[in-house]
PDB file of C-alpha atoms in Angstrom:
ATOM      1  CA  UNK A   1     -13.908  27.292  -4.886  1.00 64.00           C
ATOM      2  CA  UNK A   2     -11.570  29.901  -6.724  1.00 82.00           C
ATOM      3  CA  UNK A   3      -8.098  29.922  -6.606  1.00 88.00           C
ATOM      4  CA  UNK A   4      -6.264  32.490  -4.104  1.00 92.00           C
ATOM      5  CA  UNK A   5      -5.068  35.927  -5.121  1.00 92.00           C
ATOM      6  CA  UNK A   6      -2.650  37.863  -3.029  1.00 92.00           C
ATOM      7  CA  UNK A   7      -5.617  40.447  -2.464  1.00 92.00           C
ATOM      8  CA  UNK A   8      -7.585  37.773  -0.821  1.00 92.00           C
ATOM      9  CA  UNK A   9      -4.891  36.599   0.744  1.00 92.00           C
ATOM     10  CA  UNK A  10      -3.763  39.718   2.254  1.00 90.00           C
ATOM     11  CA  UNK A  11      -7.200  40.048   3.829  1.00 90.00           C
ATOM     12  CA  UNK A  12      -7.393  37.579   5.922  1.00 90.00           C
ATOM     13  CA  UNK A  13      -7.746  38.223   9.694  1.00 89.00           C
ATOM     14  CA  UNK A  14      -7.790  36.198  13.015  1.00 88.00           C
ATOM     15  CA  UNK A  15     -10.940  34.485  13.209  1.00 88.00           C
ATOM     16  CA  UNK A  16     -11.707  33.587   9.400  1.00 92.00           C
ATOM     17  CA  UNK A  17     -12.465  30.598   8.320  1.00 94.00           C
ATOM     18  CA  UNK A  18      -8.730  28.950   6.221  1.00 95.00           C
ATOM     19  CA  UNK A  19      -9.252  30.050   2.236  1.00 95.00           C
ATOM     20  CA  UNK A  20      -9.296  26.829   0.064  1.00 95.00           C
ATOM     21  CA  UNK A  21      -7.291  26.941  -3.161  1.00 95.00           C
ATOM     22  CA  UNK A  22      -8.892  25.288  -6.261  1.00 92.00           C
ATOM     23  CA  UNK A  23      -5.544  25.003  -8.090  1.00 95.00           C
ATOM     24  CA  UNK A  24      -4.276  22.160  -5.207  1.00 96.00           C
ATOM     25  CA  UNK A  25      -6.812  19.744  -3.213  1.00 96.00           C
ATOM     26  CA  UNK A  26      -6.676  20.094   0.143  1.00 97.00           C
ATOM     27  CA  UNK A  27      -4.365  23.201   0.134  1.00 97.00           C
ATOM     28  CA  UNK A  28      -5.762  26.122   2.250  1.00 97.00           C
ATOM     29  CA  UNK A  29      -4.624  29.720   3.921  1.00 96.00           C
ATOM     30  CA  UNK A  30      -5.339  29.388   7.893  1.00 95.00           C
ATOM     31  CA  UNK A  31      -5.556  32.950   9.446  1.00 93.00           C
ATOM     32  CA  UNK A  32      -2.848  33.636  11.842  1.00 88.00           C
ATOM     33  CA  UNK A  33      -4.373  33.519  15.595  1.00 82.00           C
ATOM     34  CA  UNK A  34      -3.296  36.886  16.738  1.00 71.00           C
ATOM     35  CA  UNK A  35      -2.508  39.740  14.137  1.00 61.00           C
ATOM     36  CA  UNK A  36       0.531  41.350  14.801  1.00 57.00           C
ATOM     37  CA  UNK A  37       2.753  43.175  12.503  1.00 51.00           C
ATOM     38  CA  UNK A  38       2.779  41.474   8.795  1.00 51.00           C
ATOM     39  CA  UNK A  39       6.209  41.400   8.941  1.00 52.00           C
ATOM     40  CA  UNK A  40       6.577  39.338  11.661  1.00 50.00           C
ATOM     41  CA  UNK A  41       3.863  37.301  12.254  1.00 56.00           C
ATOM     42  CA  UNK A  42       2.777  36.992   8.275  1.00 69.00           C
ATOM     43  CA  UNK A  43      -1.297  36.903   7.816  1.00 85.00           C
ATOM     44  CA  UNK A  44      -1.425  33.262   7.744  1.00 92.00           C
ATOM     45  CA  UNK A  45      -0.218  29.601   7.273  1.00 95.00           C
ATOM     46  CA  UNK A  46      -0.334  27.240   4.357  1.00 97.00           C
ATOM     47  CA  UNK A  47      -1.669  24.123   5.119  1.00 98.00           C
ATOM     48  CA  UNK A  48      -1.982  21.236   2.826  1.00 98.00           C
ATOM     49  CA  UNK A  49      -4.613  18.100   4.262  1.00 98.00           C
ATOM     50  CA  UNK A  50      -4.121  15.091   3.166  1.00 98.00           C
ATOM     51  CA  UNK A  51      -4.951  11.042   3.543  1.00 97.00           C
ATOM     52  CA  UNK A  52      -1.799   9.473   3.988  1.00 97.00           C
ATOM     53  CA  UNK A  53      -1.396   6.440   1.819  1.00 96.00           C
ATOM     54  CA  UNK A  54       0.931   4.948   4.453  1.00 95.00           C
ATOM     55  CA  UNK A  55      -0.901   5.446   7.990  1.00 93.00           C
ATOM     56  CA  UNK A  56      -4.276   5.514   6.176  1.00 96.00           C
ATOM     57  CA  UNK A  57      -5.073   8.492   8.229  1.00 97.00           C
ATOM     58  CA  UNK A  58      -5.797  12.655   7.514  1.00 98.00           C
ATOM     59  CA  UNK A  59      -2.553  14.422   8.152  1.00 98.00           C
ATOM     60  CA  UNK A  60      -1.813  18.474   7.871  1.00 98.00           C
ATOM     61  CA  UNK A  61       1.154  19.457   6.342  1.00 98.00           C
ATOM     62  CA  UNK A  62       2.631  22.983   6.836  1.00 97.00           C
ATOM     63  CA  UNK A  63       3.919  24.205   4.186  1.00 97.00           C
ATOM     64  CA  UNK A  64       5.236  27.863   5.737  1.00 95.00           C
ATOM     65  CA  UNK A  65       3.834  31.078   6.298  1.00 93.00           C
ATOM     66  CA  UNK A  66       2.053  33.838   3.956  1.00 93.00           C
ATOM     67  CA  UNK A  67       3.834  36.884   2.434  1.00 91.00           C
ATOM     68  CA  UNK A  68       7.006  34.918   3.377  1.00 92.00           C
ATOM     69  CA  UNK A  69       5.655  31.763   0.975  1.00 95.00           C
ATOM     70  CA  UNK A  70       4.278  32.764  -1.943  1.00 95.00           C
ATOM     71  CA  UNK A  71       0.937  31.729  -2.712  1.00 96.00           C
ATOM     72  CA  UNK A  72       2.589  30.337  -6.095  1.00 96.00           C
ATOM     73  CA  UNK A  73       5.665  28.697  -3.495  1.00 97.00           C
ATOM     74  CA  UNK A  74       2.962  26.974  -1.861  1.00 97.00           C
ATOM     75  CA  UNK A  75       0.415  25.990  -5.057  1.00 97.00           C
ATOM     76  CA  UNK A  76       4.511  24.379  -6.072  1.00 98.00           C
ATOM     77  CA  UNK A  77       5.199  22.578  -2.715  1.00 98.00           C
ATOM     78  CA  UNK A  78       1.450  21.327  -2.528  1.00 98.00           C
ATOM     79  CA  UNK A  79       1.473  19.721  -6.228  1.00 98.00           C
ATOM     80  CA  UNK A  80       5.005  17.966  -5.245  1.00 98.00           C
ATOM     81  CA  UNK A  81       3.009  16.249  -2.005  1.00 98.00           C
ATOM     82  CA  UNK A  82       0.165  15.580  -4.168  1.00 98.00           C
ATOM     83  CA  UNK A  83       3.225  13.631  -6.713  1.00 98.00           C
ATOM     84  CA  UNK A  84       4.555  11.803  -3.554  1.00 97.00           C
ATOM     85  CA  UNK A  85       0.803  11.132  -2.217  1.00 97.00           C
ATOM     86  CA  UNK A  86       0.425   9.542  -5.538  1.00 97.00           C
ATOM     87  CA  UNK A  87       2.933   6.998  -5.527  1.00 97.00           C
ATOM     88  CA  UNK A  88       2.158   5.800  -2.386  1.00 97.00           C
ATOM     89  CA  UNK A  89       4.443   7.467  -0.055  1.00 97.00           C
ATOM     90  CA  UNK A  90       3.627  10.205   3.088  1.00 97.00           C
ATOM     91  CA  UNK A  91       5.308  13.565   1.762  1.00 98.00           C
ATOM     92  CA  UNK A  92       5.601  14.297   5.935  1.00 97.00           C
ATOM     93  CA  UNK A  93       7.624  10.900   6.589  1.00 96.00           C
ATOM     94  CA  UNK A  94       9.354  11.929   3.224  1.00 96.00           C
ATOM     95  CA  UNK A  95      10.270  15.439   4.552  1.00 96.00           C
ATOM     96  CA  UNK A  96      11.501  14.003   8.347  1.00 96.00           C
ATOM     97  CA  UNK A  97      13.668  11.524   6.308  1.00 95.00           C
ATOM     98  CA  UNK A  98      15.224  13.585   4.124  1.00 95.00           C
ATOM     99  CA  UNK A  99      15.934  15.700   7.141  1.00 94.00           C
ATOM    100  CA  UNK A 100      17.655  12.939   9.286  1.00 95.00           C
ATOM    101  CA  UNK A 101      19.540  12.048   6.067  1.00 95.00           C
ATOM    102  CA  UNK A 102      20.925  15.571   6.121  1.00 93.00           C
ATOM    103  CA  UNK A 103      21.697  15.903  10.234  1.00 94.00           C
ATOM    104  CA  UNK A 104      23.630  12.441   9.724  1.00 94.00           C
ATOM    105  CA  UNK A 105      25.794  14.150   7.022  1.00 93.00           C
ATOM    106  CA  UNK A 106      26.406  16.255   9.327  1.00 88.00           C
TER     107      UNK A 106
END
């Protein structure tokens, strides 16, 4: 397993299998399911898969799309799950909390 350059990255097409990124377990690039312009529909999605130390069970986080997250955006997002993961706590509950908290400031 090698980490992901943007060339690799940018040549990914419906149908491939997701590229894994060495540089963040369990963070991959899932092809987009119909190719459509880049601009809009990006070549894929970041996905980061995880065990959740919570629910005890494998959980996929998205993490956003490709050109419009950086591969080095997403390698940063992954490695703060993997902090949260550590200490015991389900970056996805983490993320839909913090959300609520910021709707109820609302």
């Amino acid at each position: 397993m090698a980490r992901i350059t943007d060339v690799r990255a940018r040549s990914i097409k419906p149908g491939d299998k997701p590229i894994a990124d060495s540089s963040v377990p369990g963070l991959r690039l899932w092809p987009s399911k119909a190719r459509g312009h880049e601009k809009s529909w990006g070549y894929g999605k970041w996905i980061l898969r995880f065990q959740s130390p919570v629910t005890n069970t494998r959980r996929d986080m998205g993490l956003g799309t490709y050109p419009t997250t950086t591969i080095a955006m997403a390698r940063d997002l992954g490695t703060a799950a993997r902090r949260l993961i550590d200490k015991g706590l389900d970056p996805i509950i983490e993320r839909e909390a913090e959300l609520a908290a910021k709707v109820a400031a609302r």
